Amino acid sequence: MNGYLIFILAILLLGYLLELTVALLNLRSLSPVLPDEFAGVYDRDEYARSQEYTRVNTRFSLVQSTVGLLATLAFILAGGFNLVDVAARGFDFSSIPTGLVFTGILAVLVGLLNLPFSAYSTFVIEQRFGFNTTTVATFLLDTVKGLLLGVLLGGPLLAAILWFFETSGPKAWLYCWVAAVAFILVVQFLAPVVIMPLFNKFTPLAEGELKEAITRYAAAQRFAIQGIYTMDGSKRSTRANAFFTGFGRFRRIVFFDTLMKQLAASEIVAVLAHEMGHYKLKHIPTMMALSIAQMGIMFFILSRFLENPGLFAAFGMEQVSIYASLVFFGFLYSPISTILAIGFNAFSRRNEYQADRFAARTDGAGAGGEHLISGLKRLSVSNLSNLTPHPLHVALNYSHPPILARIEALRRTAVQPDR
């Protein structure tokens, strides 16, 4: 049997076993005893409901992963990639349009496989636990919009990458890297004004106590903002969130309308102070720089596997091509991606602790961070968050620390503010 095929099958199976192991450990870590920190915040019935939500989602995720694994294995072993390649070449296009058709067909197949799971998650699980507010029309419209954006944005980028690898010789990976970075930066600027309004409505925050408190805190921190907006997150879910968009003086603060309903004004300012901490502590450019570096490494390694005969034989391909190399490389890169994700998650959790400390020390989170703590508690309860995740699950999947760890760190900050 082809060595590349053995390696790829091993990657798929080991990845699945890792996910299964972590999921089972996470389920076993669920504690029926309500943590003391949440006494008076969570009642016993609601706490039990939050654990059931974790169980249901975990089991559903395992079913989805199992179906995905079986479908992938069957597709590889049955020569599915070659059949798609034959179909794409049947249009008799040149190499780049053929590559776009090949990739497009695969993307549609993956989308069709995932669509029933997405619908079930939205209209059965989220509906059962009181989160879903998405209508069927909104769900379908979001799917179509996402598909069109993928074509309009991803298509030109993929075409550029294929062109560079076909025409630019040994330095092609470097040009691809530069093109991908430029694309990401452009999208970052376009997202707030072009892309995000396609999915949600943004309304300037009305004058009042909350806006005055936010403006006052931002001025005290010398933090320039273009505007403060609310977003109709309730159009799809009852979950709450807040975020910044844009760069420099074009920064905007965006609050989900659900957040406005669930938190007090002081708690909303505390959430804002946390997000501002990310900017002040330069977490966002640092994370972006690390992502860009990771992308460069990926393109460099990819350049070493282009049109590899052994790799193409593993997938039963009749013809070698650059566009198929990109897809097949994804299987080989998966273990590296997992290892890098663990590092990125650890770094991100470190940043979250630092942003919490910034909020507490600037009094944006209230004395000793109490407003931020109370806000985090409310959000955890309203989102039915798992209060006791397994450490391995946290390491692999959490970009934010578990809520109890964040509260403990905030309380230490209050006791030792200068450390």
Short mmCIF file of C-alpha atoms in Angstrom, two decimals:
data_model
loop_
_atom_site.label_atom_id
_atom_site.label_comp_id
_atom_site.label_asym_id
_atom_site.label_seq_id
_atom_site.Cartn_x
_atom_site.Cartn_y
_atom_site.Cartn_z
CA MET A 1 0.00 0.00 0.00
CA ASN A 2 1.14 3.53 -0.78
CA GLY A 3 3.09 5.06 2.14
CA TYR A 4 1.36 8.42 1.80
CA LEU A 5 -2.03 6.71 1.93
CA ILE A 6 -1.10 4.84 5.12
CA PHE A 7 0.10 8.09 6.69
CA ILE A 8 -3.05 9.98 5.70
CA LEU A 9 -5.37 7.24 6.95
CA ALA A 10 -3.42 7.17 10.22
CA ILE A 11 -3.79 10.95 10.56
CA LEU A 12 -7.55 10.71 10.04
CA LEU A 13 -8.02 7.84 12.48
CA LEU A 14 -5.72 9.24 15.17
CA GLY A 15 -7.38 12.65 14.89
CA TYR A 16 -10.77 11.03 15.37
CA LEU A 17 -9.58 8.97 18.34
CA LEU A 18 -8.11 12.09 19.94
CA GLU A 19 -11.41 13.94 19.53
CA LEU A 20 -13.34 10.96 20.93
CA THR A 21 -11.02 10.66 23.94
CA VAL A 22 -11.19 14.36 24.74
CA ALA A 23 -14.98 14.37 24.41
CA LEU A 24 -15.37 11.44 26.79
CA LEU A 25 -12.98 13.01 29.30
CA ASN A 26 -14.93 16.26 29.08
CA LEU A 27 -18.20 14.46 29.77
CA ARG A 28 -16.67 12.69 32.77
CA SER A 29 -15.46 16.03 34.16
CA LEU A 30 -19.03 17.33 34.46
CA SER A 31 -19.69 17.78 38.15
CA PRO A 32 -23.22 17.60 39.56
CA VAL A 33 -22.12 19.87 42.44
CA LEU A 34 -22.62 23.56 41.70
CA PRO A 35 -19.36 25.50 42.28
CA ASP A 36 -19.58 27.82 45.28
CA GLU A 37 -18.72 30.80 43.06
CA PHE A 38 -22.06 30.41 41.28
CA ALA A 39 -24.21 29.91 44.36
CA GLY A 40 -27.12 32.33 44.07
CA VAL A 41 -26.44 32.85 40.36
CA TYR A 42 -27.27 29.41 38.99
CA ASP A 43 -30.19 27.50 40.49
CA ARG A 44 -29.84 23.72 40.60
CA ASP A 45 -32.30 23.04 37.77
CA GLU A 46 -30.63 25.51 35.42
CA TYR A 47 -27.19 24.16 36.31
CA ALA A 48 -28.36 20.62 35.50
CA ARG A 49 -29.76 21.98 32.23
CA SER A 50 -26.37 23.50 31.36
CA GLN A 51 -24.74 20.09 31.85
CA GLU A 52 -27.34 18.42 29.68
CA TYR A 53 -26.61 21.03 27.00
CA THR A 54 -22.93 20.06 27.11
CA ARG A 55 -23.81 16.35 26.88
CA VAL A 56 -26.16 16.82 23.95
CA ASN A 57 -23.71 18.97 22.00
CA THR A 58 -20.82 16.62 22.70
CA ARG A 59 -22.72 13.57 21.50
CA PHE A 60 -23.95 15.43 18.45
CA SER A 61 -20.41 16.55 17.64
CA LEU A 62 -19.18 12.95 17.87
CA VAL A 63 -21.93 11.78 15.51
CA GLN A 64 -20.97 14.51 13.05
CA SER A 65 -17.28 13.62 13.33
CA THR A 66 -18.01 9.93 12.81
CA VAL A 67 -20.07 10.60 9.69
CA GLY A 68 -17.40 12.98 8.41
CA LEU A 69 -14.64 10.44 8.99
CA LEU A 70 -16.54 7.61 7.28
CA ALA A 71 -17.47 9.83 4.34
CA THR A 72 -13.87 11.00 3.94
CA LEU A 73 -12.45 7.47 4.10
CA ALA A 74 -15.01 6.20 1.61
CA PHE A 75 -14.36 9.12 -0.73
CA ILE A 76 -10.59 8.58 -0.68
CA LEU A 77 -10.67 4.79 -1.04
CA ALA A 78 -13.34 4.88 -3.77
CA GLY A 79 -11.30 7.32 -5.87
CA GLY A 80 -13.70 10.21 -5.34
CA PHE A 81 -11.03 12.87 -5.84
CA ASN A 82 -10.17 11.43 -9.24
CA LEU A 83 -13.84 11.38 -10.27
CA VAL A 84 -14.15 15.06 -9.33
CA ASP A 85 -10.96 15.82 -11.25
CA VAL A 86 -12.26 14.04 -14.34
CA ALA A 87 -15.50 16.03 -14.09
CA ALA A 88 -13.61 19.32 -13.69
CA ARG A 89 -11.34 18.56 -16.66
CA GLY A 90 -14.42 17.71 -18.70
CA PHE A 91 -15.15 21.42 -19.12
CA ASP A 92 -11.88 21.67 -21.08
CA PHE A 93 -10.80 24.85 -19.31
CA SER A 94 -7.20 25.90 -18.76
CA SER A 95 -5.50 24.80 -15.53
CA ILE A 96 -6.56 27.66 -13.25
CA PRO A 97 -10.31 27.63 -14.08
CA THR A 98 -10.17 23.82 -13.88
CA GLY A 99 -8.65 24.16 -10.41
CA LEU A 100 -11.43 26.52 -9.37
CA VAL A 101 -14.07 24.06 -10.61
CA PHE A 102 -12.32 21.13 -8.87
CA THR A 103 -12.14 23.02 -5.57
CA GLY A 104 -15.66 24.35 -5.98
CA ILE A 105 -17.14 20.88 -6.46
CA LEU A 106 -15.35 19.62 -3.34
CA ALA A 107 -16.55 22.64 -1.35
CA VAL A 108 -20.14 22.01 -2.45
CA LEU A 109 -19.89 18.33 -1.47
CA VAL A 110 -18.54 19.24 1.98
CA GLY A 111 -21.24 21.88 2.35
CA LEU A 112 -23.98 19.40 1.45
CA LEU A 113 -22.58 16.91 3.97
CA ASN A 114 -22.52 19.53 6.74
CA LEU A 115 -25.83 21.22 5.91
CA PRO A 116 -28.12 18.69 7.67
CA PHE A 117 -25.93 18.85 10.79
CA SER A 118 -26.01 22.64 10.79
CA ALA A 119 -29.79 22.63 10.40
CA TYR A 120 -30.22 20.06 13.18
CA SER A 121 -27.96 22.01 15.52
CA THR A 122 -29.86 25.22 14.85
CA PHE A 123 -33.46 24.03 14.70
CA VAL A 124 -33.37 21.08 17.11
CA ILE A 125 -30.60 21.46 19.70
CA GLU A 126 -30.46 25.25 19.94
CA GLN A 127 -34.26 25.40 19.75
CA ARG A 128 -34.62 22.82 22.53
CA PHE A 129 -32.44 24.85 24.90
CA GLY A 130 -34.04 28.19 24.06
CA PHE A 131 -31.22 29.78 22.05
CA ASN A 132 -32.48 29.69 18.49
CA THR A 133 -34.30 32.64 16.94
CA THR A 134 -33.23 31.89 13.36
CA THR A 135 -36.03 31.39 10.86
CA VAL A 136 -35.76 28.91 8.01
CA ALA A 137 -35.65 31.83 5.58
CA THR A 138 -32.75 33.46 7.44
CA PHE A 139 -30.90 30.13 7.62
CA LEU A 140 -31.23 29.54 3.89
CA LEU A 141 -30.36 33.14 3.04
CA ASP A 142 -27.24 32.98 5.24
CA THR A 143 -26.20 29.78 3.47
CA VAL A 144 -26.59 31.38 0.03
CA LYS A 145 -24.79 34.55 1.10
CA GLY A 146 -21.93 32.53 2.57
CA LEU A 147 -21.62 30.56 -0.65
CA LEU A 148 -21.56 33.71 -2.77
CA LEU A 149 -18.97 35.34 -0.52
CA GLY A 150 -16.83 32.23 -0.78
CA VAL A 151 -16.96 32.45 -4.56
CA LEU A 152 -16.42 36.21 -4.78
CA LEU A 153 -13.64 36.42 -2.18
CA GLY A 154 -12.08 32.96 -2.11
CA GLY A 155 -12.18 32.40 -5.87
CA PRO A 156 -9.82 35.26 -6.83
CA LEU A 157 -7.42 34.41 -3.99
CA LEU A 158 -7.26 30.76 -5.02
CA ALA A 159 -6.77 31.77 -8.65
CA ALA A 160 -3.86 34.04 -7.65
CA ILE A 161 -2.23 31.26 -5.60
CA LEU A 162 -2.54 28.80 -8.48
CA TRP A 163 -1.10 31.36 -10.90
CA PHE A 164 1.90 32.08 -8.68
CA PHE A 165 2.69 28.39 -8.20
CA GLU A 166 2.40 27.77 -11.93
CA THR A 167 4.51 30.72 -13.11
CA SER A 168 6.84 31.96 -10.37
CA GLY A 169 9.27 29.11 -9.77
CA PRO A 170 10.99 28.51 -6.41
CA LYS A 171 9.80 31.80 -4.90
CA ALA A 172 6.14 31.13 -5.64
CA TRP A 173 5.39 30.29 -1.99
CA LEU A 174 6.66 33.74 -1.00
CA TYR A 175 4.42 35.53 -3.52
CA CYS A 176 1.46 33.41 -2.39
CA TRP A 177 2.18 34.39 1.19
CA VAL A 178 2.26 38.10 0.32
CA ALA A 179 -0.95 37.80 -1.70
CA ALA A 180 -2.75 35.98 1.13
CA VAL A 181 -1.64 38.57 3.70
CA ALA A 182 -2.79 41.43 1.46
CA PHE A 183 -6.14 39.66 1.01
CA ILE A 184 -6.62 39.26 4.77
CA LEU A 185 -5.82 42.94 5.42
CA VAL A 186 -8.24 44.10 2.72
CA VAL A 187 -11.00 41.88 4.11
CA GLN A 188 -10.36 43.28 7.60
CA PHE A 189 -11.11 46.75 6.28
CA LEU A 190 -14.07 45.67 4.15
CA ALA A 191 -15.74 43.48 6.79
CA PRO A 192 -17.29 46.24 8.95
CA VAL A 193 -18.65 48.31 6.06
CA VAL A 194 -19.40 45.75 3.33
CA ILE A 195 -19.46 42.14 4.52
CA MET A 196 -20.99 42.23 8.02
CA PRO A 197 -23.95 44.45 7.01
CA LEU A 198 -24.95 41.71 4.56
CA PHE A 199 -25.86 39.54 7.53
CA ASN A 200 -26.82 41.95 10.32
CA LYS A 201 -28.20 45.42 10.92
CA PHE A 202 -25.99 47.91 12.80
CA THR A 203 -27.62 50.80 14.64
CA PRO A 204 -25.83 53.66 16.45
CA LEU A 205 -26.23 53.35 20.21
CA ALA A 206 -28.91 55.71 21.47
CA GLU A 207 -27.99 58.63 23.70
CA GLY A 208 -28.23 57.87 27.37
CA GLU A 209 -26.47 56.64 30.48
CA LEU A 210 -24.73 53.70 28.80
CA LYS A 211 -23.33 55.72 25.90
CA GLU A 212 -22.12 58.41 28.28
CA ALA A 213 -20.40 55.81 30.48
CA ILE A 214 -18.71 54.19 27.47
CA THR A 215 -17.60 57.52 26.02
CA ARG A 216 -16.28 58.63 29.38
CA TYR A 217 -14.26 55.45 29.88
CA ALA A 218 -12.88 55.52 26.31
CA ALA A 219 -11.83 59.16 26.77
CA ALA A 220 -10.12 58.34 30.08
CA GLN A 221 -8.11 55.64 28.27
CA ARG A 222 -7.42 57.95 25.30
CA PHE A 223 -9.00 55.41 23.04
CA ALA A 224 -10.31 56.85 19.77
CA ILE A 225 -13.48 55.30 18.37
CA GLN A 226 -15.54 56.16 15.33
CA GLY A 227 -18.84 55.04 16.78
CA ILE A 228 -20.74 52.78 19.15
CA TYR A 229 -23.26 50.41 17.57
CA THR A 230 -25.72 47.69 18.46
CA MET A 231 -26.16 44.64 16.23
CA ASP A 232 -29.34 42.61 15.84
CA GLY A 233 -27.82 39.37 17.13
CA SER A 234 -31.27 38.37 18.38
CA LYS A 235 -32.15 37.77 14.73
CA ARG A 236 -30.40 34.41 15.00
CA SER A 237 -29.79 33.60 18.67
CA THR A 238 -30.30 34.74 22.23
CA ARG A 239 -26.54 34.49 22.85
CA ALA A 240 -24.72 37.72 23.71
CA ASN A 241 -21.40 39.16 22.59
CA ALA A 242 -19.43 42.35 21.98
CA PHE A 243 -16.49 43.15 19.72
CA PHE A 244 -14.41 45.82 18.01
CA THR A 245 -14.12 46.22 14.25
CA GLY A 246 -11.81 48.34 12.14
CA PHE A 247 -8.37 49.83 12.75
CA GLY A 248 -6.97 53.07 14.13
CA ARG A 249 -9.41 55.94 14.25
CA PHE A 250 -11.92 53.84 12.28
CA ARG A 251 -12.51 51.50 15.22
CA ARG A 252 -16.11 50.75 16.09
CA ILE A 253 -17.56 49.20 19.22
CA VAL A 254 -20.36 46.72 18.52
CA PHE A 255 -22.69 45.23 21.13
CA PHE A 256 -25.19 42.49 20.42
CA ASP A 257 -28.69 43.69 21.26
CA THR A 258 -28.98 40.56 23.42
CA LEU A 259 -26.04 41.77 25.52
CA MET A 260 -27.85 45.04 26.17
CA LYS A 261 -30.80 43.09 27.58
CA GLN A 262 -28.80 40.68 29.73
CA LEU A 263 -26.23 42.95 31.39
CA ALA A 264 -26.36 46.11 33.49
CA ALA A 265 -24.66 49.24 32.17
CA SER A 266 -21.70 48.83 34.54
CA GLU A 267 -21.21 45.24 33.34
CA ILE A 268 -21.33 46.31 29.69
CA VAL A 269 -18.62 48.91 30.35
CA ALA A 270 -16.59 46.15 32.02
CA VAL A 271 -16.92 43.97 28.90
CA LEU A 272 -15.85 46.97 26.82
CA ALA A 273 -12.85 47.52 29.11
CA HIS A 274 -11.78 43.92 28.55
CA GLU A 275 -11.99 44.31 24.77
CA MET A 276 -10.13 47.60 24.99
CA GLY A 277 -7.43 45.82 26.94
CA HIS A 278 -6.72 43.66 23.90
CA TYR A 279 -6.06 46.79 21.87
CA LYS A 280 -4.04 48.57 24.52
CA LEU A 281 -1.86 45.52 25.14
CA LYS A 282 -1.37 44.99 21.38
CA HIS A 283 -2.83 41.51 21.44
CA ILE A 284 -4.58 41.89 18.11
CA PRO A 285 -1.53 42.86 15.99
CA THR A 286 0.54 40.23 17.82
CA MET A 287 -1.97 37.48 17.07
CA MET A 288 -2.21 38.67 13.49
CA ALA A 289 1.58 38.62 13.15
CA LEU A 290 1.71 35.07 14.48
CA SER A 291 -1.05 33.99 12.09
CA ILE A 292 0.82 35.57 9.20
CA ALA A 293 4.02 33.77 10.21
CA GLN A 294 2.11 30.47 10.43
CA MET A 295 0.71 31.10 6.97
CA GLY A 296 4.22 31.66 5.58
CA ILE A 297 5.41 28.37 7.09
CA MET A 298 2.42 26.59 5.59
CA PHE A 299 3.05 27.95 2.09
CA PHE A 300 6.73 27.05 2.31
CA ILE A 301 6.00 23.44 3.33
CA LEU A 302 3.27 23.25 0.69
CA SER A 303 5.76 24.22 -2.02
CA ARG A 304 7.73 21.07 -1.19
CA PHE A 305 4.77 18.78 -1.87
CA LEU A 306 3.43 20.24 -5.11
CA GLU A 307 2.74 17.65 -7.79
CA ASN A 308 4.22 14.83 -5.68
CA PRO A 309 3.60 11.56 -7.62
CA GLY A 310 3.40 9.42 -4.48
CA LEU A 311 0.84 11.74 -2.91
CA PHE A 312 -1.32 11.68 -6.03
CA ALA A 313 -1.09 7.89 -6.20
CA ALA A 314 -2.38 7.74 -2.63
CA PHE A 315 -5.58 9.46 -3.74
CA GLY A 316 -5.92 7.37 -6.91
CA MET A 317 -5.42 10.34 -9.21
CA GLU A 318 -4.85 9.75 -12.92
CA GLN A 319 -3.26 13.16 -13.50
CA VAL A 320 -1.02 15.39 -11.41
CA SER A 321 -1.94 19.06 -10.87
CA ILE A 322 -1.09 21.99 -8.66
CA TYR A 323 -4.70 22.62 -7.66
CA ALA A 324 -5.17 19.09 -6.34
CA SER A 325 -1.83 19.38 -4.52
CA LEU A 326 -3.33 22.18 -2.41
CA VAL A 327 -6.22 19.97 -1.32
CA PHE A 328 -4.09 16.89 -0.60
CA PHE A 329 -1.55 18.92 1.34
CA GLY A 330 -4.32 19.80 3.78
CA PHE A 331 -4.38 16.19 4.95
CA LEU A 332 -0.61 16.14 5.53
CA TYR A 333 -0.65 19.49 7.31
CA SER A 334 -3.40 18.49 9.74
CA PRO A 335 -1.10 17.30 12.59
CA ILE A 336 1.01 20.46 12.32
CA SER A 337 -2.17 22.54 12.37
CA THR A 338 -3.35 20.78 15.53
CA ILE A 339 -0.05 21.38 17.32
CA LEU A 340 -0.02 25.05 16.29
CA ALA A 341 -3.64 25.42 17.40
CA ILE A 342 -2.72 24.23 20.90
CA GLY A 343 -0.02 26.90 21.05
CA PHE A 344 -2.31 29.59 19.67
CA ASN A 345 -5.05 28.69 22.14
CA ALA A 346 -2.60 28.86 25.06
CA PHE A 347 -1.36 32.25 23.90
CA SER A 348 -4.92 33.47 23.42
CA ARG A 349 -5.92 32.36 26.93
CA ARG A 350 -2.89 34.26 28.29
CA ASN A 351 -4.11 37.35 26.44
CA GLU A 352 -7.58 36.98 27.92
CA TYR A 353 -6.16 36.97 31.45
CA GLN A 354 -4.15 40.10 30.64
CA ALA A 355 -7.19 41.87 29.18
CA ASP A 356 -9.17 41.01 32.32
CA ARG A 357 -6.40 42.49 34.48
CA PHE A 358 -6.35 45.63 32.33
CA ALA A 359 -10.09 46.04 32.82
CA ALA A 360 -9.79 45.58 36.58
CA ARG A 361 -6.80 47.89 37.01
CA THR A 362 -8.30 50.72 34.98
CA ASP A 363 -11.49 50.41 37.03
CA GLY A 364 -13.40 49.72 33.83
CA ALA A 365 -14.48 46.44 35.43
CA GLY A 366 -15.41 48.06 38.74
CA ALA A 367 -13.52 47.89 42.01
CA GLY A 368 -11.59 44.64 42.05
CA GLY A 369 -13.12 43.61 38.73
CA GLU A 370 -16.48 42.88 40.39
CA HIS A 371 -18.52 44.29 37.48
CA LEU A 372 -16.63 42.12 35.01
CA ILE A 373 -17.04 39.10 37.27
CA SER A 374 -20.78 39.62 37.60
CA GLY A 375 -21.07 40.16 33.83
CA LEU A 376 -19.11 36.98 33.09
CA LYS A 377 -21.32 35.04 35.48
CA ARG A 378 -24.50 36.30 33.85
CA LEU A 379 -23.22 35.47 30.38
CA SER A 380 -22.14 31.99 31.50
CA VAL A 381 -25.59 31.29 32.90
CA SER A 382 -27.45 32.67 29.89
CA ASN A 383 -25.20 30.67 27.50
CA LEU A 384 -25.41 27.47 29.62
CA SER A 385 -21.61 27.34 29.71
CA ASN A 386 -19.75 24.30 30.99
CA LEU A 387 -18.24 25.40 34.31
CA THR A 388 -15.95 22.36 34.70
CA PRO A 389 -14.35 21.50 31.33
CA HIS A 390 -11.56 18.92 31.27
CA PRO A 391 -8.05 20.47 31.04
CA LEU A 392 -7.25 18.57 27.83
CA HIS A 393 -10.45 19.84 26.24
CA VAL A 394 -9.47 23.36 27.28
CA ALA A 395 -5.96 22.95 25.82
CA LEU A 396 -7.27 21.77 22.46
CA ASN A 397 -10.40 23.87 22.02
CA TYR A 398 -10.56 26.90 24.32
CA SER A 399 -9.28 30.26 23.11
CA HIS A 400 -10.65 31.74 26.38
CA PRO A 401 -9.93 30.40 29.87
CA PRO A 402 -12.76 28.59 31.67
CA ILE A 403 -14.98 30.99 33.53
CA LEU A 404 -13.97 29.85 37.03
CA ALA A 405 -10.27 30.29 36.19
CA ARG A 406 -10.96 33.83 34.92
CA ILE A 407 -12.85 34.75 38.08
CA GLU A 408 -10.10 33.34 40.29
CA ALA A 409 -7.47 35.33 38.38
CA LEU A 410 -9.54 38.52 38.67
CA ARG A 411 -9.85 38.06 42.43
CA ARG A 412 -6.08 37.61 42.70
CA THR A 413 -5.66 40.85 40.77
CA ALA A 414 -7.84 42.63 43.30
CA VAL A 415 -5.74 41.30 46.20
CA GLN A 416 -2.38 41.94 44.49
CA PRO A 417 -3.05 44.83 42.08
CA ASP A 418 0.59 45.70 41.45
CA ARG A 419 1.85 42.28 40.52
#
